[in-house]
Short mmCIF file of C-alpha atoms in Angstrom, two decimals:
data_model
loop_
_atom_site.label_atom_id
_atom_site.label_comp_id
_atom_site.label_asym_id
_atom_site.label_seq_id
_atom_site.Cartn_x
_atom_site.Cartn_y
_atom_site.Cartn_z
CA UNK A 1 -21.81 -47.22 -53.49
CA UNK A 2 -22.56 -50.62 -53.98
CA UNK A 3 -18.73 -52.10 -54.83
CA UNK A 4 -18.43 -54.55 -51.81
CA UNK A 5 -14.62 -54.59 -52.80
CA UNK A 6 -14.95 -58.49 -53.12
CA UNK A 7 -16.21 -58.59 -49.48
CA UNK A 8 -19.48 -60.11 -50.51
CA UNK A 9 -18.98 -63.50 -49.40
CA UNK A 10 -17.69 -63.07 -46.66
CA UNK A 11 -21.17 -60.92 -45.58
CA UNK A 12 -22.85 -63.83 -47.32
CA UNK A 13 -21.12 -66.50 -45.14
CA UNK A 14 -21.75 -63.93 -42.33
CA UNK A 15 -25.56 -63.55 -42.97
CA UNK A 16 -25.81 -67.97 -43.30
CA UNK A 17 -23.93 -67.92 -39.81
CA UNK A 18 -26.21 -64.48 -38.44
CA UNK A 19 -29.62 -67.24 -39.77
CA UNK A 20 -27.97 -70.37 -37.93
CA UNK A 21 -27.84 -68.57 -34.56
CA UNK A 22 -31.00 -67.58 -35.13
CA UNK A 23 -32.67 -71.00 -35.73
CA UNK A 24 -30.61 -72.64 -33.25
CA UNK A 25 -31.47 -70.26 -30.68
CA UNK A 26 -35.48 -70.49 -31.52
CA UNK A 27 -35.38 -73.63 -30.91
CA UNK A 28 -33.31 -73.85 -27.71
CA UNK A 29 -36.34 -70.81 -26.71
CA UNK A 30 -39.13 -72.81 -27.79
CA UNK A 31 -38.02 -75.55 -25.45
CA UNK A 32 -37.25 -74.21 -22.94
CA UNK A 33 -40.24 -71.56 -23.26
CA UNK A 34 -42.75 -74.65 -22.95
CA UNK A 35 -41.04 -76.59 -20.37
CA UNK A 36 -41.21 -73.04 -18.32
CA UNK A 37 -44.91 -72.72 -19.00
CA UNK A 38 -45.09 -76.16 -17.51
CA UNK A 39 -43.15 -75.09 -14.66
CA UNK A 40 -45.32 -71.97 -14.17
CA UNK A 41 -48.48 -73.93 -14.14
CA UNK A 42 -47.44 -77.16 -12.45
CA UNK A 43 -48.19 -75.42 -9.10
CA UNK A 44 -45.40 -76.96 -7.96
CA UNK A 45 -43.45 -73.35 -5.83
CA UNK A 46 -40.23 -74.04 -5.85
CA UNK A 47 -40.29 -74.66 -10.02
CA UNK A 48 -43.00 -71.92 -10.73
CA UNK A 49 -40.67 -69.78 -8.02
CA UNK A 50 -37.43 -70.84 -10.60
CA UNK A 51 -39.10 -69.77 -13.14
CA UNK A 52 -40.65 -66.56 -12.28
CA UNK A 53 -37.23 -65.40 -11.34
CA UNK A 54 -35.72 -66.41 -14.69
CA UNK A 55 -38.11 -63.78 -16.37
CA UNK A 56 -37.55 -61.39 -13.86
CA UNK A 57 -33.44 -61.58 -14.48
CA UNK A 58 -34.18 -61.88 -18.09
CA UNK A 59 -36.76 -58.96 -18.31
CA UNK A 60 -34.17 -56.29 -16.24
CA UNK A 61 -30.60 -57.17 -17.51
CA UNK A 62 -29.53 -56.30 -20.92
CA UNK A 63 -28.51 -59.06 -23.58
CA UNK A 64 -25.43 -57.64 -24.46
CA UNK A 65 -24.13 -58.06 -20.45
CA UNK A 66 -25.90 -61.53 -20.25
CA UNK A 67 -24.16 -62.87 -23.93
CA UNK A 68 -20.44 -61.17 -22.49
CA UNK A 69 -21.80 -62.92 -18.86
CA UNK A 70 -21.64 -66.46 -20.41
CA UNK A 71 -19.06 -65.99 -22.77
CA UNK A 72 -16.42 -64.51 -20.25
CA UNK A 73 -18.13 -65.45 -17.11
CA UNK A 74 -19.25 -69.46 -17.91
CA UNK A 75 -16.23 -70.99 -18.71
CA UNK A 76 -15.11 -69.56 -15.40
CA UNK A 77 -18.03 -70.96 -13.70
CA UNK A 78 -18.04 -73.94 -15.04
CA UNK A 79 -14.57 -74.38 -14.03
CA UNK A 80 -14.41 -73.35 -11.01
CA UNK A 81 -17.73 -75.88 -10.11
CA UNK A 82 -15.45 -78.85 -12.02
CA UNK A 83 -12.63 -78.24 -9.80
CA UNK A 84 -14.88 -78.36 -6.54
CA UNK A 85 -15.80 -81.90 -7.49
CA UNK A 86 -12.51 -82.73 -8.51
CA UNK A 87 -12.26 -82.36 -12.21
CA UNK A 88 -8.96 -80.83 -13.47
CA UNK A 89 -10.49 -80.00 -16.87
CA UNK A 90 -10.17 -76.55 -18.82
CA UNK A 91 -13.42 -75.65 -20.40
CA UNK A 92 -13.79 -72.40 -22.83
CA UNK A 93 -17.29 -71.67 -24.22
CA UNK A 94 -17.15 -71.63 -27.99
CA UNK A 95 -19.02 -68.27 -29.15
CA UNK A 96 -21.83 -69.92 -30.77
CA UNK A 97 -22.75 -71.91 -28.00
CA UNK A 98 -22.83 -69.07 -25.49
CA UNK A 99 -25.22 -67.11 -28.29
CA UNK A 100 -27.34 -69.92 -28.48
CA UNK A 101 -27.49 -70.40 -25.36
CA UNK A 102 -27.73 -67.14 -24.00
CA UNK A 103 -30.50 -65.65 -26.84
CA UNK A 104 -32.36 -68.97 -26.19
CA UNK A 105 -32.92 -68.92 -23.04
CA UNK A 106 -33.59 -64.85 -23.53
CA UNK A 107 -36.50 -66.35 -26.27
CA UNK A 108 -37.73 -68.90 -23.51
CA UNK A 109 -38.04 -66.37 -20.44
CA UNK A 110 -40.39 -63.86 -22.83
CA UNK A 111 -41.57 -67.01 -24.31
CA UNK A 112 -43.21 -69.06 -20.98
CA UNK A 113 -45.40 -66.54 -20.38
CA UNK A 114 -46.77 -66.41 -24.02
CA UNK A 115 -47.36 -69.95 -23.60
CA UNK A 116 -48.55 -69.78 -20.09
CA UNK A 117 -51.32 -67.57 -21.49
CA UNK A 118 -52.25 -69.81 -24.46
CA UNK A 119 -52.44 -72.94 -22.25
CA UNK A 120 -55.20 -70.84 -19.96
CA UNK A 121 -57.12 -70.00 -22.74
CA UNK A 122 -57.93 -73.37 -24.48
CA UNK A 123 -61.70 -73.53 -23.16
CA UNK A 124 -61.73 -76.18 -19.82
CA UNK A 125 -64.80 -77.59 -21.12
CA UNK A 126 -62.90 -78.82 -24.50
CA UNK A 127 -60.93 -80.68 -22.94
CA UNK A 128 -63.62 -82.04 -20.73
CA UNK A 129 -65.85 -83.10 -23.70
CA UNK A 130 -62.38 -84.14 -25.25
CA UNK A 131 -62.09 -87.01 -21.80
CA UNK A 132 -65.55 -87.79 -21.88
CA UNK A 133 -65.65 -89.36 -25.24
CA UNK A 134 -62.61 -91.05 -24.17
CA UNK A 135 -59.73 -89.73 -25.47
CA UNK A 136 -56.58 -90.50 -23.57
CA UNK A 137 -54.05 -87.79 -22.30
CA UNK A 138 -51.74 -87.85 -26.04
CA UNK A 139 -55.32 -87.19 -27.78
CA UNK A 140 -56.67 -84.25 -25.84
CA UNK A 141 -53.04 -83.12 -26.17
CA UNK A 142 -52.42 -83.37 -30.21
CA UNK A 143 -55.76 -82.80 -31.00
CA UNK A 144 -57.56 -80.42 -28.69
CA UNK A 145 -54.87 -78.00 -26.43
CA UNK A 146 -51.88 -78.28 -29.00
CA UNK A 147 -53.82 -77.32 -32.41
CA UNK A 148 -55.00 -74.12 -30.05
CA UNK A 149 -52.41 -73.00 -28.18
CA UNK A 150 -50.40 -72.84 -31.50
CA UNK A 151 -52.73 -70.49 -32.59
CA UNK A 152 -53.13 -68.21 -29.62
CA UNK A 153 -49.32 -68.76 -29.28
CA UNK A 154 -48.31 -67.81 -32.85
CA UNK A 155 -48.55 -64.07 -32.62
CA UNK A 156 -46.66 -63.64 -29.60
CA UNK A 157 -44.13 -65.97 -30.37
CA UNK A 158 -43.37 -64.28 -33.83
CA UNK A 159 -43.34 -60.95 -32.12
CA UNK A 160 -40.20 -62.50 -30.14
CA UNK A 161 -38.51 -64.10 -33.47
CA UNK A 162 -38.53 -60.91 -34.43
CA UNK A 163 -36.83 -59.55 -31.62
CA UNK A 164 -34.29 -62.87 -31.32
CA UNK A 165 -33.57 -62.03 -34.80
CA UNK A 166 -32.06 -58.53 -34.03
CA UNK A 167 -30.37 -59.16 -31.30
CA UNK A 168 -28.13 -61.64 -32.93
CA UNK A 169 -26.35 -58.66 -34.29
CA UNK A 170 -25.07 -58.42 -30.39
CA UNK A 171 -22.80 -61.88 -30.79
CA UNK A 172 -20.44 -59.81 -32.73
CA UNK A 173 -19.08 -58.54 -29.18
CA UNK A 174 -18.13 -62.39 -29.08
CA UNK A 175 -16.39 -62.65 -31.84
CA UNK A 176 -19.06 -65.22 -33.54
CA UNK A 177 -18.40 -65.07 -37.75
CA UNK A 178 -22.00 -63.78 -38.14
CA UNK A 179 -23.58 -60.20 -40.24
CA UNK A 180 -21.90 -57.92 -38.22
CA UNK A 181 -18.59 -59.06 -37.62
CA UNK A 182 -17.76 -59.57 -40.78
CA UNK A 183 -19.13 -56.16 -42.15
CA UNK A 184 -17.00 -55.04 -39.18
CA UNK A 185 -13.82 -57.11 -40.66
CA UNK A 186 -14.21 -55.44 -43.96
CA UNK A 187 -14.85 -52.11 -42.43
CA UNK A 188 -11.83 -52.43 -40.60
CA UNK A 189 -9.96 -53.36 -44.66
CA UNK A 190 -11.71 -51.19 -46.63
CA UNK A 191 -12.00 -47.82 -44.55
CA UNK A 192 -15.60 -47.93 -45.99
CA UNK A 193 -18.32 -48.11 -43.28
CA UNK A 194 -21.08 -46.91 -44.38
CA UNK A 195 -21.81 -48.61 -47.18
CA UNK A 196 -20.71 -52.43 -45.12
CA UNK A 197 -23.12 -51.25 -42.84
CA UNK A 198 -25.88 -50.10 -44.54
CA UNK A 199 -25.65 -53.26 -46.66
CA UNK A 200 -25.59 -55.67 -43.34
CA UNK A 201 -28.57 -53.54 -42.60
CA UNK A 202 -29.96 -53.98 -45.44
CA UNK A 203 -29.75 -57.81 -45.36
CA UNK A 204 -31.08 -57.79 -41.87
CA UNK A 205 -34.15 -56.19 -43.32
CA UNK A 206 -34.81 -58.55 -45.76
CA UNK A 207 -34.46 -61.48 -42.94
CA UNK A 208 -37.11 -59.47 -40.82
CA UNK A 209 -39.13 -58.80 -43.89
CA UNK A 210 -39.31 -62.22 -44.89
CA UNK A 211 -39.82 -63.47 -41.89
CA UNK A 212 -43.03 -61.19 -40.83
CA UNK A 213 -44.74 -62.72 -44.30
CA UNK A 214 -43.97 -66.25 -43.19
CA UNK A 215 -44.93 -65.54 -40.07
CA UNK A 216 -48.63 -63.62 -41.86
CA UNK A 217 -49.37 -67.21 -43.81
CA UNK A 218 -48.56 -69.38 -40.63
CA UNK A 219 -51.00 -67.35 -38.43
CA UNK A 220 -53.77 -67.79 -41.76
CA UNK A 221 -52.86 -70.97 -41.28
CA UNK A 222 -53.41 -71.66 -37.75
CA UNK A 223 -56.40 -69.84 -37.76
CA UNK A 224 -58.19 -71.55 -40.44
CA UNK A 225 -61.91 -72.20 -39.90
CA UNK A 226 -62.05 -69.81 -37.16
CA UNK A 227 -65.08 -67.87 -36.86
CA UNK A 228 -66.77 -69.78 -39.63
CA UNK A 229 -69.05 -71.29 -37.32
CA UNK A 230 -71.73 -68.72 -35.62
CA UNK B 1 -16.52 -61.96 -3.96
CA UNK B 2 -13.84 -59.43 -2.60
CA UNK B 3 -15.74 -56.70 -0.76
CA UNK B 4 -12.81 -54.40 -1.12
CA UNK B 5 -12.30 -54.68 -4.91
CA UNK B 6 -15.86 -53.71 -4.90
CA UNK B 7 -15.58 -50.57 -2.93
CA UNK B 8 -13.18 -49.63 -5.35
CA UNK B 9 -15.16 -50.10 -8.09
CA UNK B 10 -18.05 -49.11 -7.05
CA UNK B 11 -17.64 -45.21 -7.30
CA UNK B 12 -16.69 -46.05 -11.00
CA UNK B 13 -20.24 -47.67 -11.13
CA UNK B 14 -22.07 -44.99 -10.10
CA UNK B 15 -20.70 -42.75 -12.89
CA UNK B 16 -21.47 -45.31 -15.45
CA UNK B 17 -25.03 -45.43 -13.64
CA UNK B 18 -24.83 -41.37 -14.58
CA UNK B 19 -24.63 -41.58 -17.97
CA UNK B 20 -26.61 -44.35 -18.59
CA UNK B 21 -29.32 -42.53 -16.57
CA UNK B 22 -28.80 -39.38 -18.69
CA UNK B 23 -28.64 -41.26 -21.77
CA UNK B 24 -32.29 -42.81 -21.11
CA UNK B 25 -33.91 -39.50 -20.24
CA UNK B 26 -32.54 -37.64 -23.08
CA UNK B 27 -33.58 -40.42 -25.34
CA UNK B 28 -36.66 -40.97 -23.57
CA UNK B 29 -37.30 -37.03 -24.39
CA UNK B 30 -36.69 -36.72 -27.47
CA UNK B 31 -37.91 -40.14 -28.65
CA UNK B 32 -41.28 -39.07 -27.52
CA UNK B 33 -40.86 -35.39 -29.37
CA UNK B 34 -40.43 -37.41 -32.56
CA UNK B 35 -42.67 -40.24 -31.98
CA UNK B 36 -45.87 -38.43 -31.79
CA UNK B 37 -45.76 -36.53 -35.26
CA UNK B 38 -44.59 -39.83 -36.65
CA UNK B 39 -47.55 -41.44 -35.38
CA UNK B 40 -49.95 -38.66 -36.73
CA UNK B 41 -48.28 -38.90 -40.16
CA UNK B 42 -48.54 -42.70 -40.50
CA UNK B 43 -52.14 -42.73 -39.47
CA UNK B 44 -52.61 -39.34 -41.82
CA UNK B 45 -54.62 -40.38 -44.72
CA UNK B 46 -52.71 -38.39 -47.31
CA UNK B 47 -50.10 -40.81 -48.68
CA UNK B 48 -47.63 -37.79 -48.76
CA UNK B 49 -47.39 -38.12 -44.95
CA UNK B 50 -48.17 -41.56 -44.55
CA UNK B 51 -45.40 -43.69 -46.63
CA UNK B 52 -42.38 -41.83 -45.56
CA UNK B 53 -43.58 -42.59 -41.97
CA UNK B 54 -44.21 -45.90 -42.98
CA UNK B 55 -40.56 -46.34 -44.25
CA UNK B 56 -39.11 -44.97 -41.47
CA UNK B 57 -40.72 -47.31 -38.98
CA UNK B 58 -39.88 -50.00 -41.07
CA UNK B 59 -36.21 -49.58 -41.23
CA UNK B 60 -35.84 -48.92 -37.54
CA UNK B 61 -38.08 -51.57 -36.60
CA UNK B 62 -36.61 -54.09 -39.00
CA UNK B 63 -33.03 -53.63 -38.12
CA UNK B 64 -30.75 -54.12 -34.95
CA UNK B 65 -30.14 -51.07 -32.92
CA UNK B 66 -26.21 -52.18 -32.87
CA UNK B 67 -26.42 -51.48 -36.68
CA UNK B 68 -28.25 -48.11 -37.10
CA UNK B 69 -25.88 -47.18 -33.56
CA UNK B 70 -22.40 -48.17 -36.20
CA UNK B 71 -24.24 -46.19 -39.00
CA UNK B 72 -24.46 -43.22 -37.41
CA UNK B 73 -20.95 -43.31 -35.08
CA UNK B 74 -18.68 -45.31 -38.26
CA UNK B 75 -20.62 -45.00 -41.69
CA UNK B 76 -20.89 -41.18 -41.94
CA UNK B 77 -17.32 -40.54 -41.28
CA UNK B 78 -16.71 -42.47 -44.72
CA UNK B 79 -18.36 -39.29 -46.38
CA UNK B 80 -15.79 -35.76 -46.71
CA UNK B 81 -19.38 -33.79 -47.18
CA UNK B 82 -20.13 -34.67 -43.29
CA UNK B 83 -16.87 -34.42 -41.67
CA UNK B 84 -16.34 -31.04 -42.96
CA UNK B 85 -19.61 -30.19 -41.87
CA UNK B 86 -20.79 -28.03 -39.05
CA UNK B 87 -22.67 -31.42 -38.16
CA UNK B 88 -18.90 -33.63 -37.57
CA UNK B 89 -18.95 -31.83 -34.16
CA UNK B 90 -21.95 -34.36 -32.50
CA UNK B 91 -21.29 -37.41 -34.85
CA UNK B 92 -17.57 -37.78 -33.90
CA UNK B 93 -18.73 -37.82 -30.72
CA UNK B 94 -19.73 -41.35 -29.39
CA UNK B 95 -22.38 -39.66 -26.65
CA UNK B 96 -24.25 -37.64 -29.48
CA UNK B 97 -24.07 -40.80 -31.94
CA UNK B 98 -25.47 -42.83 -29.23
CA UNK B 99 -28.17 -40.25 -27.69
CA UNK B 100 -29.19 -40.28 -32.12
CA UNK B 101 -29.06 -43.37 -32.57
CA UNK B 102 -31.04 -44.63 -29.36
CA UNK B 103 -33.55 -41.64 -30.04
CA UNK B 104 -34.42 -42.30 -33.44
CA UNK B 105 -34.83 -46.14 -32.85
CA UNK B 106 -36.85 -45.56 -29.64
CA UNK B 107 -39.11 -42.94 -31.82
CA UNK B 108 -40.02 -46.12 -34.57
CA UNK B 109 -41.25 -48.47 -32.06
CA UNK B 110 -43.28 -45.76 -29.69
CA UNK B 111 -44.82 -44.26 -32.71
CA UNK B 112 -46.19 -47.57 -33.42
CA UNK B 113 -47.65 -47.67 -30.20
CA UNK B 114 -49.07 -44.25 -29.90
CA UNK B 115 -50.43 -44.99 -33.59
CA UNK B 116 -52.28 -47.99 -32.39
CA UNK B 117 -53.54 -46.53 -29.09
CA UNK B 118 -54.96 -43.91 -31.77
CA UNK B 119 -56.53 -45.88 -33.30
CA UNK B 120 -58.17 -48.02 -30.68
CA UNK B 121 -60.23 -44.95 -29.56
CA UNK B 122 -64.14 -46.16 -30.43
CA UNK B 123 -64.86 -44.52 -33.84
CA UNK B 124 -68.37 -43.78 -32.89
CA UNK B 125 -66.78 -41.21 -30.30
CA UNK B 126 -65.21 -39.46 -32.80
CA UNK B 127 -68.34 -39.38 -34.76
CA UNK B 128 -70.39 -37.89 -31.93
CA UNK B 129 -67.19 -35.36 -31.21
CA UNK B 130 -67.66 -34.39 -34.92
CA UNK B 131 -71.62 -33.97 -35.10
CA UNK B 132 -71.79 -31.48 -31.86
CA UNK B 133 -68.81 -29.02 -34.09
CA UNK B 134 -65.51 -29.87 -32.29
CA UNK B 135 -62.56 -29.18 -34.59
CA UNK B 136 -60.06 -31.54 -35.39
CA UNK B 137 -57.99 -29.89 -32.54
CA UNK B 138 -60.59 -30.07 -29.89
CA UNK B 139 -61.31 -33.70 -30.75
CA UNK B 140 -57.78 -34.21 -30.44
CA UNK B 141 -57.23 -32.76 -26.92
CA UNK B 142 -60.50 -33.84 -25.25
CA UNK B 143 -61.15 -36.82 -26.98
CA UNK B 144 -58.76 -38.90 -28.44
CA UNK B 145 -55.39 -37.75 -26.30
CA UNK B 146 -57.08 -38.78 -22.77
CA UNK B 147 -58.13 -42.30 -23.81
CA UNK B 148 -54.91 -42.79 -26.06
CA UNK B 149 -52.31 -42.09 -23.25
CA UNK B 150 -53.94 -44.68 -20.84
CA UNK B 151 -53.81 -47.12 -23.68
CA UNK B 152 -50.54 -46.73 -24.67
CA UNK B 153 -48.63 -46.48 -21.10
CA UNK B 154 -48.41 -50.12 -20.56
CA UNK B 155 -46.77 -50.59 -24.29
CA UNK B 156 -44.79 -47.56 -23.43
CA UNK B 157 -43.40 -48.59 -20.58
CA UNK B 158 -42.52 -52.02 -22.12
CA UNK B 159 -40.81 -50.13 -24.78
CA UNK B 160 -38.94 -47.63 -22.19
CA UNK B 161 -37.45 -50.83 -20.04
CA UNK B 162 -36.32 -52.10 -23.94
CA UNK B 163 -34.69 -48.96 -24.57
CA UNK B 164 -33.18 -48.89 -21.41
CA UNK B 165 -31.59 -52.46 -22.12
CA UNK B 166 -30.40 -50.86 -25.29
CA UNK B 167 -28.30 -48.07 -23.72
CA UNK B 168 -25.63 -50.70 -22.71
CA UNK B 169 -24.91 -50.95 -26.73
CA UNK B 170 -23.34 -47.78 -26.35
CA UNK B 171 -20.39 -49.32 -24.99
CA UNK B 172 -19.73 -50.92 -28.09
CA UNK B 173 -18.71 -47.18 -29.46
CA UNK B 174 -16.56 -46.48 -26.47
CA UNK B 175 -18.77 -44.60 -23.95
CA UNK B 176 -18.12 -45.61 -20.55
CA UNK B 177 -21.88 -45.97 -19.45
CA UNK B 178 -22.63 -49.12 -16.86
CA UNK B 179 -21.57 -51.54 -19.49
CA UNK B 180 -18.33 -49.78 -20.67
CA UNK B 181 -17.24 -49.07 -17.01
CA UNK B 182 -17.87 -52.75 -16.81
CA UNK B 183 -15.89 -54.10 -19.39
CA UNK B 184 -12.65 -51.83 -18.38
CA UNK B 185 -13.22 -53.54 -14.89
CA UNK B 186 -13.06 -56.38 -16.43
CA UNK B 187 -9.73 -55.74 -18.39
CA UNK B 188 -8.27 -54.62 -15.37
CA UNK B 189 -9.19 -57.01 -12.72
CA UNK B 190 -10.20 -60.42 -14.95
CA UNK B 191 -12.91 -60.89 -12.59
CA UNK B 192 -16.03 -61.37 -15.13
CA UNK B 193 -18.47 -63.36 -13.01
CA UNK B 194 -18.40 -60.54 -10.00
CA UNK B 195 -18.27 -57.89 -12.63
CA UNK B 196 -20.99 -58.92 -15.03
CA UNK B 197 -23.14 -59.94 -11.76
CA UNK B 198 -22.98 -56.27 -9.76
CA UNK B 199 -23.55 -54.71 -13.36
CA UNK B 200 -26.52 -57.31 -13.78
CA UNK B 201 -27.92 -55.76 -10.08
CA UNK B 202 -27.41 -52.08 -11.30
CA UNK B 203 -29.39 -52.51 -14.22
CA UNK B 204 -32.36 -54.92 -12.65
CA UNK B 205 -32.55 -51.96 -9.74
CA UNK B 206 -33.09 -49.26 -12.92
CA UNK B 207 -35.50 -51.60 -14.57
CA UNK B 208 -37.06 -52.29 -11.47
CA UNK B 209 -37.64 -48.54 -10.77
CA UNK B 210 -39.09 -47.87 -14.43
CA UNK B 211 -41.51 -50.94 -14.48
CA UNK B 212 -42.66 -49.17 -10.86
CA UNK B 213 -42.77 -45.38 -11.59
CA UNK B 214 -45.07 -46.33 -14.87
CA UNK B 215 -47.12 -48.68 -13.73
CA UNK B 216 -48.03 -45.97 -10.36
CA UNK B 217 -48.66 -43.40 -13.25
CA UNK B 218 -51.29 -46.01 -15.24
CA UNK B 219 -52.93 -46.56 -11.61
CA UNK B 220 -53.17 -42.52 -11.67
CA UNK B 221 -54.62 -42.11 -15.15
CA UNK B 222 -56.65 -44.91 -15.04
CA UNK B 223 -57.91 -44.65 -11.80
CA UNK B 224 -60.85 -41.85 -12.27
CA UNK B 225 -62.18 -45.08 -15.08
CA UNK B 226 -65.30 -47.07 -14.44
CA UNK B 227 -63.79 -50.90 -14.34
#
């Protein structure tokens, strides 16, 4: 069952392109997931009002219309907007950059409130102590609130890696080389689709698997010396 | 935006709105029919039970829905066994293969959740259930399924609104839910932005509606609870 019928590399160049959209993408979420939490807690309405509606469009809209939205739909936007000023450009999104884009900023929405919640529960007096000795605002930062919110943060934001990580599988629709569109191409040659599929599943599963114990030794990590005092 | 394209397409809409309504209550249905032995067999402490539950969670919950959905609707064709089996009749058929593939997904994640709500119910409960004689049964129905349920409805729901989302995947195996009606719009008009954007409203409304009717029924259950 396991012949790939020399299709392997191309599910191996597949899976290294499925892992880039996935990095790139946590780390377009990560940024954007702080600078939201920011936003949420600058008391400032008209940002905290952006961003509340960002989660709300993110929370009730499927991925799979929002990556075909900015594939199909942004280049159209952004044209349209260029011609308004004056521009006579022609701009088409490249797939990966609507993926990345699009499961980023998916990441960030869930993301901004996991943060949100982390920032509230560093301890106000902590930081207090942390000004009263004199530290300036960079100090309390890197030493007191980030050190913490990392490790309330950790859990929830590996719980969303988790999800990112499967929905990559949706920028096949977009016709980015990644897992499933190549499984798909040699489906398509071979007239075999279970076994390209089972073995792109299978490869997904190791990605989640290895991520989850990565994820187990980073929250160890964070949360080292916790407790020990009591 | 053309207001009369969209009265044209918006009968279209609401039949995609149909099935993807259907397709969430089936699943819904029969996800929860399957999650709830699941979760008793992966909390069960005979390892007979325990580890097949175990794997099955794991592989659902470890791989994208889009690839157990092509599985089921494109792998088991490759076998002669299944297509000449009495079985061919729902898996050549891209409802069924959805309605499966949604339901057994769906059933991984809210076993996990009915597993933990489970086993968040205070041990020394149980105990006490156990020393006055109530049966495993008993303990079951007046103990642990009461404070379980409240627990898990906010999880639930979470989960229900995810699956939800997940219905417009079935478009990628030709069923003309809101997402497939959308796309042949699409094809036929080339107007993505206005497309994409009333399908975008349609499911926010539906997502809006689910996040409401749960969170009325947690207020229900939990309201007879000392805060």
């Amino acid at each position: 069952m396991f012949d790939l019928y020399g299709y392997g590399g191309a599910l191996i160049a597949g899976t290294a392109g499925t892992i880039k959209v996935m990095i790139l993408s946590l780390i377009v979420g990560l940024i954007s997931g702080i600078a939201g939490a920011g936003a949420k807690l600058s008391g400032i309405r008209i940002l905290s009002w952006l961003t509340d509606s960002w989660t709300i469009v993110i929370r009730g809209i499927p991925e799979l219309i929002l990556v075909l939205f900015v594939y199909f739909g942004g280049g159209a936007i952004i044209n349209q907007v260029a011609a308004l000023m004056g521009f006579d450009i022609y701009i088409e999104i490249n797939p990966i950059v609507a993926a990345v884009f699009t499961l980023g900023l998916v990441y960030g929405a869930y993301a901004t409130d996991v943060f949100r919640v982390s920032i509230l529960a560093v301890a106000e007096g902590e930081l207090e102590a942390a000004r009263a000795i004199g530290m300036g605002r960079v100090k309390v930062f890197l030493r007191i609130l980030f050190p913490q919110i990392w490790r309330y943060a950790l859990p929830g934001l590996g719980n969303l890696f988790m999800i990112l990580q499967k929905d990559t599988a949706l920028v096949s629709v977009i016709g980015m080389n990644e897992l499933m569109r190549n499984a798909s191409a040699a489906v398509a040659n071979t007239r075999k689709p279970f076994t390209f599929y089972i073995t792109a599943a299978l490869i997904y599963l190791g990605i989640t698997t290895i991520t989850t114990v990565i994820l187990y030794f980073m929250e160890k990590r964070a949360n080292r010396g916790v407790g020990m005092v009591s | 935006m053309d207001i009369e394209l969209i009265k044209e397409c918006l009968p279209l809409l609401v039949g995609g709105t149909y099935v993807t309504l259907k397709l969430v209550f089936v699943t819904m249905i029969a996800g929860l029919v399957m999650a709830i032995p699941l979760a008793l067999m992966r909390n069960s402490k005979s390892k007979l039970l325990s580890i097949p539950a175990f794997g099955y969670i794991y592989f659902f919950r470890g791989t994208p829905l889009l690839v157990q959905l092509f599985i089921i609707y494109y792998g088991f064709s490759q076998f002669e066994a299944v297509r000449n089996s009495v079985f061919w009749f729902f898996l050549r058929d891209s409802y069924w293969c959805s309605v499966l593939a949604f339901t057994l997904n769906t059933a991984a994640y809210a076993a996990e959740i009915i597993r933990g709500a489970i086993l968040s119910v205070q041990k020394g409960q149980i105990e006490a259930a156990i020393s006055i004689g109530m049966s495993r049964f008993q303990i079951y129905k007046r103990i642990i399924t009461p404070q379980a349920s409240t627990i898990a409805i906010p999880g639930y729901s979470n989960e229900l609104v995810l699956m939800m989302k997940g219905t417009s995947l079935a478009s990628t195996v030709a069923l003309l839910e809101i997402t497939g009606i959308t796309r042949n719009l699409i094809a036929e008009t080339f107007m993505p932005v206005e497309m994409f954007f009333i399908a975008g409203c349609i499911y926010m409304i539906l997502s809006s509606i689910f996040i409401g009717s749960l969170s009325f029924l947690e207020r229900r259950l939990t309201s007879r609870l000392p805060s």
